[in-house]
Tab-separated table of C-alpha atoms and ligand atoms in Angstrom:
chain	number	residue	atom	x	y	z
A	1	UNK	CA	215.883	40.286	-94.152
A	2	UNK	CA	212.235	41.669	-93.531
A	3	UNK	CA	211.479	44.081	-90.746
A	4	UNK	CA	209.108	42.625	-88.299
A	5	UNK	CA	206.209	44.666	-86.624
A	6	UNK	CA	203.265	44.185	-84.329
A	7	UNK	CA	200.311	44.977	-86.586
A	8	UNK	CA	197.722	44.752	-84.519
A	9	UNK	CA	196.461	42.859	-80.609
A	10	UNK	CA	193.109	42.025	-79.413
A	11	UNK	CA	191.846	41.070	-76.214
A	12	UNK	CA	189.019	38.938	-74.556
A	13	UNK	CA	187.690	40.040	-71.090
A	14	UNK	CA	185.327	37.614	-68.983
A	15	UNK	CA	181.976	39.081	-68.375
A	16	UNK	CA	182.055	38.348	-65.101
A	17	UNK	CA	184.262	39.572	-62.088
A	18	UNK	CA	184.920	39.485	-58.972
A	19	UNK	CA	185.819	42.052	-56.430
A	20	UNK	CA	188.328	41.341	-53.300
A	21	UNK	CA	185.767	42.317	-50.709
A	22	UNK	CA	183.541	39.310	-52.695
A	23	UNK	CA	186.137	37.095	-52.804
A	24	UNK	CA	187.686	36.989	-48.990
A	25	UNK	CA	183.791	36.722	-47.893
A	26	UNK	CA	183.248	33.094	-49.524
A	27	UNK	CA	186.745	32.068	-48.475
A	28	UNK	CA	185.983	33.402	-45.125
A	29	UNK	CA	182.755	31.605	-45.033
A	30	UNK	CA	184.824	28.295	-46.346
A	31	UNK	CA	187.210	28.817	-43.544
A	32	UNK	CA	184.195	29.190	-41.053
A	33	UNK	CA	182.498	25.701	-42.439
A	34	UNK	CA	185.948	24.142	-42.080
A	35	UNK	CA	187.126	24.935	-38.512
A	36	UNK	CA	183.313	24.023	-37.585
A	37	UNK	CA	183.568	20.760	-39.579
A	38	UNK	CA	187.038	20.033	-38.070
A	39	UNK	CA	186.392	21.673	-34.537
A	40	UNK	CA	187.280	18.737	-32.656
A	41	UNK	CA	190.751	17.959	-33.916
A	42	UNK	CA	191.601	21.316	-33.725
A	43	UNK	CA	190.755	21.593	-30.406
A	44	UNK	CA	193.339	18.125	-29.808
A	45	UNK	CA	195.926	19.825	-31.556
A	46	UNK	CA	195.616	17.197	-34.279
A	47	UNK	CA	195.234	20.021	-37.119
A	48	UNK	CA	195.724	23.475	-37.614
A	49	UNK	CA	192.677	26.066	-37.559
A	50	UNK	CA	192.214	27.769	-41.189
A	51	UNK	CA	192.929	31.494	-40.803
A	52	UNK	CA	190.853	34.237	-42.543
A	53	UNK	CA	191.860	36.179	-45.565
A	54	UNK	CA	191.562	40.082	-45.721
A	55	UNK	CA	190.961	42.255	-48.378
A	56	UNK	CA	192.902	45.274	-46.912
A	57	UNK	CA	195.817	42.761	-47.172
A	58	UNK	CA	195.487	41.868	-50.762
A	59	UNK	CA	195.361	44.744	-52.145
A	60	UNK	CA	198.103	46.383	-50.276
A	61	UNK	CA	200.475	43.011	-50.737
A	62	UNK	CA	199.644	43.079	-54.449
A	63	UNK	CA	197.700	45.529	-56.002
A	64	UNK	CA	194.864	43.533	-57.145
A	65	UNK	CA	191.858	45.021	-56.796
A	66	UNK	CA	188.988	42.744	-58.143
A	67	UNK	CA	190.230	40.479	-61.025
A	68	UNK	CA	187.658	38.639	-64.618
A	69	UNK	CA	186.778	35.028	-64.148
A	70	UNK	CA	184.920	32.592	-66.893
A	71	UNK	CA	182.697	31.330	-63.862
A	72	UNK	CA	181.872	33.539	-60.508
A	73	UNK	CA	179.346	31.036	-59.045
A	74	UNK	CA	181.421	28.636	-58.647
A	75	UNK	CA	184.239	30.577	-57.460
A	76	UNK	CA	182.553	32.419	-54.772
A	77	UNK	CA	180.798	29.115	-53.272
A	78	UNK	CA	182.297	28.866	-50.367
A	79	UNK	CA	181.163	24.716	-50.410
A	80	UNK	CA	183.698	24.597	-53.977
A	81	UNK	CA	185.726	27.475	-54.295
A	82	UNK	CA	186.334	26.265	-57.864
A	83	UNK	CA	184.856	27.409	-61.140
A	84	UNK	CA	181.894	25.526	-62.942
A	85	UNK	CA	183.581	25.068	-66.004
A	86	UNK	CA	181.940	22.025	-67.486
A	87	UNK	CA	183.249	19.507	-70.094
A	88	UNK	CA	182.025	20.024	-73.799
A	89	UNK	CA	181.222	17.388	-76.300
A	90	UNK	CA	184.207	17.188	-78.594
A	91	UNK	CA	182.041	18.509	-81.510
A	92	UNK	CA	181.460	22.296	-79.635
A	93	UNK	CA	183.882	24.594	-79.388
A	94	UNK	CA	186.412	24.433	-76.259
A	95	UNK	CA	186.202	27.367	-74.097
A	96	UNK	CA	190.073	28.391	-74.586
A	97	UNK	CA	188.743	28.174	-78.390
A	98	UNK	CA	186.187	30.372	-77.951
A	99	UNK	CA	188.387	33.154	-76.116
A	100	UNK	CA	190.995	32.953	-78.062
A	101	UNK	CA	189.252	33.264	-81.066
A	102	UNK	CA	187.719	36.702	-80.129
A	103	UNK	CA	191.466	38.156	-79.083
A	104	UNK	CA	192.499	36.832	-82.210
A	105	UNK	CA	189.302	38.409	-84.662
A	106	UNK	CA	190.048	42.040	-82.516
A	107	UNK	CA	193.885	41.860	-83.355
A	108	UNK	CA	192.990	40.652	-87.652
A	109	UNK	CA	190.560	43.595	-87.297
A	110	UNK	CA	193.131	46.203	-86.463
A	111	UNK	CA	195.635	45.546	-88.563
A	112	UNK	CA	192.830	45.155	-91.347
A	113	UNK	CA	193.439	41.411	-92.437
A	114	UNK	CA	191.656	38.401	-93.186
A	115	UNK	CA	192.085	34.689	-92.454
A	116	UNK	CA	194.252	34.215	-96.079
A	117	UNK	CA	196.732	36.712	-94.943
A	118	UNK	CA	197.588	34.701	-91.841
A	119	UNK	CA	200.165	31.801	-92.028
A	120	UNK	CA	200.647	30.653	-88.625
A	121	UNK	CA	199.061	30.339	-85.262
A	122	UNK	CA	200.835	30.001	-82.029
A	123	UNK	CA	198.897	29.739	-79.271
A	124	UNK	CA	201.358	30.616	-76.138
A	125	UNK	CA	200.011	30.144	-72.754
A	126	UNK	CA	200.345	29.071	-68.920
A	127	UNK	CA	198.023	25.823	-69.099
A	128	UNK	CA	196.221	24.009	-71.768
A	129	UNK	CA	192.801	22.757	-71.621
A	130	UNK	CA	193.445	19.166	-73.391
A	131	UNK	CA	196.931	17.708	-74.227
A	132	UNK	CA	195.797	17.655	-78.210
A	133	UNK	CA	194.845	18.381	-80.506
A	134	UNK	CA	196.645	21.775	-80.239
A	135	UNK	CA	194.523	24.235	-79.146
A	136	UNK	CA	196.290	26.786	-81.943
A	137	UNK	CA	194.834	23.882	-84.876
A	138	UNK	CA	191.505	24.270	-83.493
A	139	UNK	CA	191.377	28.157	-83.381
A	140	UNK	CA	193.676	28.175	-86.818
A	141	UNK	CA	190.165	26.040	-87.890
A	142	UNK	CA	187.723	28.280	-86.322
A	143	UNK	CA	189.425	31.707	-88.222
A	144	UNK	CA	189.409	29.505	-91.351
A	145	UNK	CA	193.345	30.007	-91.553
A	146	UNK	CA	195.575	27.922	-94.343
A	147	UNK	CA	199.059	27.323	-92.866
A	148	UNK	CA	199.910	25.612	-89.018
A	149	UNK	CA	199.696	26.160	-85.665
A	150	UNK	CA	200.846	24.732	-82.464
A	151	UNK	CA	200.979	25.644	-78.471
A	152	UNK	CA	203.883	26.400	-76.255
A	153	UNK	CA	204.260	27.134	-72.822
A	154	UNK	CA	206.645	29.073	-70.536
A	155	UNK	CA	204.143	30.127	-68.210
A	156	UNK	CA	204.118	34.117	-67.731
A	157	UNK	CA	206.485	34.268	-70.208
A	158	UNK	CA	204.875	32.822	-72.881
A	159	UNK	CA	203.404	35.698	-75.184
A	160	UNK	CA	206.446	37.614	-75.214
A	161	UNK	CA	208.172	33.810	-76.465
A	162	UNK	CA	205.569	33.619	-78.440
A	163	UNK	CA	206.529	36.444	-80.320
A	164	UNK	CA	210.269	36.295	-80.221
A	165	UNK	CA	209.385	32.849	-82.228
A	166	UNK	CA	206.813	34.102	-84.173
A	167	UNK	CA	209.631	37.328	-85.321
A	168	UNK	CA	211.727	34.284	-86.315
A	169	UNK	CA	209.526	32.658	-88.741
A	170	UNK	CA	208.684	35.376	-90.900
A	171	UNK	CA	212.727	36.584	-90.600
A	172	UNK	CA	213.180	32.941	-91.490
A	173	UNK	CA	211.455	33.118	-94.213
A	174	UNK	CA	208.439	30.518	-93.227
A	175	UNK	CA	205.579	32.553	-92.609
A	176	UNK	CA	204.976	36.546	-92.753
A	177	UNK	CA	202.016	36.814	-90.574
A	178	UNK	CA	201.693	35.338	-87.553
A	179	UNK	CA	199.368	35.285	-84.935
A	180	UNK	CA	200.261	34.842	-81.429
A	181	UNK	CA	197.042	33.968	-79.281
A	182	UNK	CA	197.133	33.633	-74.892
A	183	UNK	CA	193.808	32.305	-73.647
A	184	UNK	CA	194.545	32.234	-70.014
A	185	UNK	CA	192.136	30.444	-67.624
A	186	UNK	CA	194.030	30.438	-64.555
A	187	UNK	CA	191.334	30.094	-62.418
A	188	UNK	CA	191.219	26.297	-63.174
A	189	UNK	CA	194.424	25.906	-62.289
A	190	UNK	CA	194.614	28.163	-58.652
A	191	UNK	CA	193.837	26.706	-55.468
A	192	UNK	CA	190.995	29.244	-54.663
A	193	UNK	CA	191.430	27.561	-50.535
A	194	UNK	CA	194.953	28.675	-50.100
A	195	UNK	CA	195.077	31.774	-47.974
A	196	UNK	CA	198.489	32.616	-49.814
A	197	UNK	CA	197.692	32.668	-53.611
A	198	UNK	CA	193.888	32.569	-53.598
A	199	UNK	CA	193.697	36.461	-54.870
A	200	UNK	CA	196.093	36.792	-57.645
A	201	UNK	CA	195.019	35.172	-60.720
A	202	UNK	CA	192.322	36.478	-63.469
A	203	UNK	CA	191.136	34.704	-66.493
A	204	UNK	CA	191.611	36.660	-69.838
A	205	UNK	CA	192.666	36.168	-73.674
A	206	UNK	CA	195.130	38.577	-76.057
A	207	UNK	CA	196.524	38.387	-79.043
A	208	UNK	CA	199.554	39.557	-81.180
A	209	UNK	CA	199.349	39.912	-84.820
A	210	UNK	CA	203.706	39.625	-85.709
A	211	UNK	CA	204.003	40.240	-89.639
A	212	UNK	CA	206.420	41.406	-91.947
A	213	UNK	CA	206.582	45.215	-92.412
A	214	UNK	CA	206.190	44.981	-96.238
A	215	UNK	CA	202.679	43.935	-95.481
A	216	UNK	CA	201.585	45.757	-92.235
A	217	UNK	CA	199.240	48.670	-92.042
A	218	UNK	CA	200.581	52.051	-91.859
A	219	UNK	CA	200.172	52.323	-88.387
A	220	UNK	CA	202.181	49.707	-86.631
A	221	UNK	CA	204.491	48.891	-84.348
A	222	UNK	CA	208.791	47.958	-85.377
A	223	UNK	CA	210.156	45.101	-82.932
A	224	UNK	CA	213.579	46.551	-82.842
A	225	UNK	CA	214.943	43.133	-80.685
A	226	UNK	CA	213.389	40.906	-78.193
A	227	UNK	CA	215.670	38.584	-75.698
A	228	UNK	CA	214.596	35.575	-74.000
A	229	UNK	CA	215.735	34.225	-70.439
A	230	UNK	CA	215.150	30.856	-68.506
A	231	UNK	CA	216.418	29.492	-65.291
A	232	UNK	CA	215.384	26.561	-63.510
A	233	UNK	CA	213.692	27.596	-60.317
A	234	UNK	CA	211.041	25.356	-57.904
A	235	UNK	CA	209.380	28.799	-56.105
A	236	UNK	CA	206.873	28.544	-58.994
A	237	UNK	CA	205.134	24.956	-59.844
A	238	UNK	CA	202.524	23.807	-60.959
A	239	UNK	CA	202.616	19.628	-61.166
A	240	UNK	CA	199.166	19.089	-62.763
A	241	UNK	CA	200.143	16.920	-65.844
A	242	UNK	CA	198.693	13.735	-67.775
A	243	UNK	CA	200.626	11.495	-65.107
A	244	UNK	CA	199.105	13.621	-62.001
A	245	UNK	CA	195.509	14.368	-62.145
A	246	UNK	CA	194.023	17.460	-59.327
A	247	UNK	CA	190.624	16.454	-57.714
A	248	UNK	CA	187.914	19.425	-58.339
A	249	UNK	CA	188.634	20.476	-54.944
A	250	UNK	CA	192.430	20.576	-54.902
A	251	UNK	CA	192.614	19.564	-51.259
A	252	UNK	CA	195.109	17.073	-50.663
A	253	UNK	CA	197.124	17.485	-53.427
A	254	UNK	CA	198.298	21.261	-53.735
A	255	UNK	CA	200.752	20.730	-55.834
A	256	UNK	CA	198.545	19.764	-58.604
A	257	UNK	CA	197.318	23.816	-58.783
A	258	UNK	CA	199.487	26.434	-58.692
A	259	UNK	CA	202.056	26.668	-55.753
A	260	UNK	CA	204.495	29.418	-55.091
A	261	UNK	CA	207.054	30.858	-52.576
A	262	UNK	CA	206.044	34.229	-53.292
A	263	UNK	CA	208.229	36.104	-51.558
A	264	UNK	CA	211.313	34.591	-52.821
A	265	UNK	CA	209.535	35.147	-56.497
A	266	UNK	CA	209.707	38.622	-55.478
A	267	UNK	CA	212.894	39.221	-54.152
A	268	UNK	CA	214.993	36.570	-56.973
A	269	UNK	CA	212.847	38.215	-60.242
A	270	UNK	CA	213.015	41.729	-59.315
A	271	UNK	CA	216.838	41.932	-59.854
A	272	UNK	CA	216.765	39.423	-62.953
A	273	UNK	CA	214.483	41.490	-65.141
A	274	UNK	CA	215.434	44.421	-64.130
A	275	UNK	CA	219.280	43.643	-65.765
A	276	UNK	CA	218.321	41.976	-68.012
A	277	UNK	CA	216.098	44.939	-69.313
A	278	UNK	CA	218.611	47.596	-68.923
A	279	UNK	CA	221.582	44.981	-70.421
A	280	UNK	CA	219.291	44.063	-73.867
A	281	UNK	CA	218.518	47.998	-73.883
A	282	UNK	CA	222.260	48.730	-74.357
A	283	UNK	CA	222.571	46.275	-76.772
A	284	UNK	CA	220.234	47.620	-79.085
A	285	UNK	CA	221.733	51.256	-78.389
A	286	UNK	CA	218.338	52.409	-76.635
A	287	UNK	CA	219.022	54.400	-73.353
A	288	UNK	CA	216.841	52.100	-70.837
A	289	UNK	CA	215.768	55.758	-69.191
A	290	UNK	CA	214.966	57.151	-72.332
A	291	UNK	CA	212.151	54.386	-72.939
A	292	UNK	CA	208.617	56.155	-73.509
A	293	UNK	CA	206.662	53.404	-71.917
A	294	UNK	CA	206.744	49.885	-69.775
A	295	UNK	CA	204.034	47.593	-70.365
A	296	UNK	CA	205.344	44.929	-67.373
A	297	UNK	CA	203.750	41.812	-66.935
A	298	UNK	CA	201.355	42.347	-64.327
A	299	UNK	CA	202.010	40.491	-61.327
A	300	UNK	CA	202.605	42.280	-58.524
A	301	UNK	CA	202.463	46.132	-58.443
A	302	UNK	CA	205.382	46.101	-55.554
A	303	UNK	CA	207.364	43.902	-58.291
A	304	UNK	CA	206.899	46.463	-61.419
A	305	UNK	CA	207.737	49.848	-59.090
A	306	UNK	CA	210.671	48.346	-58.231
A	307	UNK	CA	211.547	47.422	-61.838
A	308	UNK	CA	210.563	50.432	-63.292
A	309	UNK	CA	212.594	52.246	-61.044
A	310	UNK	CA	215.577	50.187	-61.911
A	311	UNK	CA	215.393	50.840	-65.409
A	312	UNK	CA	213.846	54.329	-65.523
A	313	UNK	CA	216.474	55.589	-62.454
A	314	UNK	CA	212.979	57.416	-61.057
A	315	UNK	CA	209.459	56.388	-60.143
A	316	UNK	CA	207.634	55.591	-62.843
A	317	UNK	CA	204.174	56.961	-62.834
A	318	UNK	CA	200.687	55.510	-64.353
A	319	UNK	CA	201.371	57.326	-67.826
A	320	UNK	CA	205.447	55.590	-67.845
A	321	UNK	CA	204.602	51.983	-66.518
A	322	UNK	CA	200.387	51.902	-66.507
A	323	UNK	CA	199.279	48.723	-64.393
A	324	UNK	CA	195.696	46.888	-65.509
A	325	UNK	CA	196.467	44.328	-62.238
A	326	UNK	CA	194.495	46.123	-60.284
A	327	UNK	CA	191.003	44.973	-62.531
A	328	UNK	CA	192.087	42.153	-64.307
A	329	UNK	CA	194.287	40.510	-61.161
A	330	UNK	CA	197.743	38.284	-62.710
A	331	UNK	CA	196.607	37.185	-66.211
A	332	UNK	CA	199.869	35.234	-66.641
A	333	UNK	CA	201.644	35.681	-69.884
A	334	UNK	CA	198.667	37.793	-71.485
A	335	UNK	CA	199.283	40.554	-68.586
A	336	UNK	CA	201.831	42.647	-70.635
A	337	UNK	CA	199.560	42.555	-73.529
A	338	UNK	CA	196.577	43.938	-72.143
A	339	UNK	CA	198.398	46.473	-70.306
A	340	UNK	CA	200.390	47.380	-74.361
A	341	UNK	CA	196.682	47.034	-76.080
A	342	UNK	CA	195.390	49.239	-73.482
A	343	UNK	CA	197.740	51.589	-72.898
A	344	UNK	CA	199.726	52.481	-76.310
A	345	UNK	CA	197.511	54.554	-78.878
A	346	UNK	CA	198.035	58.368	-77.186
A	347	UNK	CA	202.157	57.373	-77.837
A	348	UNK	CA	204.086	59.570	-80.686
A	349	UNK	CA	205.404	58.390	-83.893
A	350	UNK	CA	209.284	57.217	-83.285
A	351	UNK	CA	208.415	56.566	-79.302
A	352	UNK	CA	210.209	53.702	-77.781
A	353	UNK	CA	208.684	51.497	-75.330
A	354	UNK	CA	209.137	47.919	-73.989
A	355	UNK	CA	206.927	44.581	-73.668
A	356	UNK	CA	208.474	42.642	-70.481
A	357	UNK	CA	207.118	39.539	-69.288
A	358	UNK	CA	208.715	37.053	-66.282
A	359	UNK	CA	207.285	34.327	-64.280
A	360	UNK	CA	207.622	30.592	-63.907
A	361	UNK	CA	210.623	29.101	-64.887
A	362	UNK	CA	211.942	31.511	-64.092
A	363	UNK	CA	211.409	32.878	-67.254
A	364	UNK	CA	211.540	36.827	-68.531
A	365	UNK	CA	211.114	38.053	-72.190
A	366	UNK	CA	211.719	41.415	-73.388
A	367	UNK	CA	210.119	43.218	-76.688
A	368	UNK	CA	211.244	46.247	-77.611
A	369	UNK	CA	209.204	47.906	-80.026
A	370	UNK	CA	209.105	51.851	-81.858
A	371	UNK	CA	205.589	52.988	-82.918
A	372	UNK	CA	205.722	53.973	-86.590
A	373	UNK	CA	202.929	56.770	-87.860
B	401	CO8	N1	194.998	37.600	-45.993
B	401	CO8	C1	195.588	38.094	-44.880
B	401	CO8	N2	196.870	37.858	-44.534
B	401	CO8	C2	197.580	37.050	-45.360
B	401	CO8	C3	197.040	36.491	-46.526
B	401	CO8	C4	195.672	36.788	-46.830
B	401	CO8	N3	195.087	36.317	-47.920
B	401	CO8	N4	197.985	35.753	-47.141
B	401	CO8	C5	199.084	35.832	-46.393
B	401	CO8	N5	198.856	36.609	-45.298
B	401	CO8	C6	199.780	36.953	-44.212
B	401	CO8	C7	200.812	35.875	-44.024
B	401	CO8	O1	200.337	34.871	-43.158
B	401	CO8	C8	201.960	36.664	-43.419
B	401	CO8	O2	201.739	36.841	-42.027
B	401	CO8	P1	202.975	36.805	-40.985
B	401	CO8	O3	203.858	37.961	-41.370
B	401	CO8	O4	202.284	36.957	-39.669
B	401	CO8	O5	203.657	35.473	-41.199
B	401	CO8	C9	201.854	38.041	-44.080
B	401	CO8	O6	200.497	38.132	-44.561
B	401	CO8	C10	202.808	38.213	-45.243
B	401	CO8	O7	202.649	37.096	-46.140
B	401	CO8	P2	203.514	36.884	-47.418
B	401	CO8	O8	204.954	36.920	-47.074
B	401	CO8	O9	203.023	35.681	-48.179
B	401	CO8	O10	203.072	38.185	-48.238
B	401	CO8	P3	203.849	39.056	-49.300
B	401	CO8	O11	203.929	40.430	-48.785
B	401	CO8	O12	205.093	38.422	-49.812
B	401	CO8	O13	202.795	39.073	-50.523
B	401	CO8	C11	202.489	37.970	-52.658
B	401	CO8	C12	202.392	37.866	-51.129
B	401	CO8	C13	201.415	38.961	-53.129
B	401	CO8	C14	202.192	36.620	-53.262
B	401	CO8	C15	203.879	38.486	-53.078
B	401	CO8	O14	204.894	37.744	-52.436
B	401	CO8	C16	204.101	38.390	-54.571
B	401	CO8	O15	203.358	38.927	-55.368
B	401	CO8	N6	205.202	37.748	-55.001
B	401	CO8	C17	205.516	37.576	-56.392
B	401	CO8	C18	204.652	36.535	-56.948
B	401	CO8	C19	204.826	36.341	-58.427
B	401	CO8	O16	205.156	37.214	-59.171
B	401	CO8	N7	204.567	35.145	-58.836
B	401	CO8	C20	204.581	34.834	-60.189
B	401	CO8	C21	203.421	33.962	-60.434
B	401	CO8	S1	202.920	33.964	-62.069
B	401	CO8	C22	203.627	32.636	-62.874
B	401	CO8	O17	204.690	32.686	-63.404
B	401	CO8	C23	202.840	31.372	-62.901
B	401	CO8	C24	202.129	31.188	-64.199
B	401	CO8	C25	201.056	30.198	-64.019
B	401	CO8	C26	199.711	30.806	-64.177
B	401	CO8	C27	198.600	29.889	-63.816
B	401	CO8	C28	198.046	30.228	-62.499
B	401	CO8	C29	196.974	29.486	-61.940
């Protein structure tokens, strides 16, 4: 059976961005419009006032300092408070094309290979832009790649499945290079007017180049396991579908964007990872203190202390579990993989660390991986 390593990753970051004191202004100024609008029912009890959102509060419930968006204008209109992200002729390239594409070129580029060496694209993300064709055949096209492709989705989870199936094709036997591609545009599918959520999310795309050792680069990464994990839970949902359409402004019908009970998120998560980190750990004879390195899926930076602590038995510091929330906000299932392509070239030959991604579902994955050379 081959070994399987991670050969190379790329990543796509939005030009534009947006900062928290930037962002709580135009939702402010939304809030102001609506209680002006709406001043008279409020007044007869008949609705509820809109409360303001603070910046302080963000960042100390989360993190999240300023997060990358495909559109700002639209964003930070407080008459929208949704991006400008216009339809394209079928002929152009789609936007989650277009990112993905650039992760993906960054991640062939570092492992030093070219469109023939690739068999398979899996394109493993929260929400995707058209129900078909796949958005993996289209960026498959664009990279001029031979072989298949097609999209999954377990929300935050979804690179780190991405991988575990992308592991079992070349162990299989059915492809030895694989290429595992998360264009994330959350901010099309976050309701930017909910006081609750409107902060976390950040648009971003990575990529994961999975391939048989026997054909790697010398520098590279060994997956020594992965596990997956699903339970059915309700505290994340998101019912936007080809049977339930959002309007632009999402008012009315939440439950079309993203809706969450955050705090029970936090609190039912935390303890789920965390065992199921330290139980895969033992199973693959790696001391879970002993790792080198966390690269958590970046949610909440509450969420990976208390994780890291867990599985460390200390407090893990910047260098042990190093966070990218606090610039690129949650990036869903690419959040891991930014903070591993960001944060992994100062490690040591034979170091052990550990991809971890959870989220909607729920759903957690686990890669462990050793850094050879
Ligand atoms: N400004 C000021 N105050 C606020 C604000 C605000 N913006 N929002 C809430 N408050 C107030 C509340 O009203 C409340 O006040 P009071 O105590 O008087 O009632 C107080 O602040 C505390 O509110 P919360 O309980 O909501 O605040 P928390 O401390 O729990 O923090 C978080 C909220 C940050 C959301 C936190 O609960 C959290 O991070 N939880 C985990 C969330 C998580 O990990 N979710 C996973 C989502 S990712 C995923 O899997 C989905 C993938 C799909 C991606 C596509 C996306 C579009």
């Amino acid at each position: 059976m081959p070994d399987i390593v991670i050969s190379g990753t790329g990543l796509y970051t939005p030009s534009e961005s947006i900062s928290n004191k930037e962002l709580v202004e135009s939702f402010n100024a939304y809030v102001e419009i609506y209680n002006t609008e709406h001043a008279s029912q409020i007044a007869a009890g008949e609705i509820e006032a809109l409360q303001p959102s603070s910046a302080e509060f963000v960042e100390k419930a989360s993190g999240i300092k300023s997060r990358y968006v495909m559109n700002k204008a639209g964003i930070v209109d407080p008459h929208r408070l949704a991006p400008y992200l216009p339809e394209r002729p079928n002929e152009a390239q789609s936007i989650q094309c277009e990112m993905g594409v650039s992760a993906a070129r960054e991640a062939m580029a570092q492992a030093g290979k070219t469109a023939a060496d690739i068999d398979a694209v899996i394109v493993a993300a929260s929400n995707m832009q058209r129900a078909y064709p796949a958005m993996a055949v289209e960026i498959q096209d664009a990279l001029g790649i031979q072989g298949y492709g097609f999209d999954m989705n377990v929300a935050c989870s979804s690179a780190t499945f991405g991988i575990q199936t992308a592991a079992d094709y070349v162990r299989a036997g059915n492809a030895r290079s694989v290429l595992v591609v998360s264009p994330e545009i959350t901010s099309g599918h976050l309701n930017w007017r909910d006081r609750d959520s409107h902060f976390i999310f950040g648009d971003v795309a990575t990529a994961v180049l999975v391939e048989d050792e026997a054909m790697a680069p010398a520098q590279h990464w060994d997956i020594l396991g992965t596990k997956l994990k699903t339970v059915f839970s309700n505290n994340i949902r998101n019912n936007f579908g080809f049977l339930n359409r959002a309007s632009p402004e999402g008012v009315g019908q939440k439950d079309k964007l993203f809706v969450q009970e955050g705090r029970k998120v936090f609190k039912e998560v935390v303890p789920m990872v965390a065992t199921m980190i330290i139980e895969q750990a033992e199973r693959l004879g790696i001391d879970p203190q002993s790792l080198r390195r966390l690269w958590l899926h970046q949610a909440n930076a509450g969420m990976n202390r208390l994780i890291a602590h867990k599985v460390l038995g200390h407090e893990a510091d910047a260098d042990e579990s190093p966070t990218v929330l606090d610039r690129y906000g949650n990036t869903s299932s690419a959040g891991s993989i930014i903070a591993f392509h960001k944060h992994n070239e100062d490690l040591q030959a034979g170091d052990i660390g550990l991809i971890c991604s959870f989220g909607a579902g729920y759903s957690a994955g686990t890669v462990f991986v050793r850094k050879v050379c």
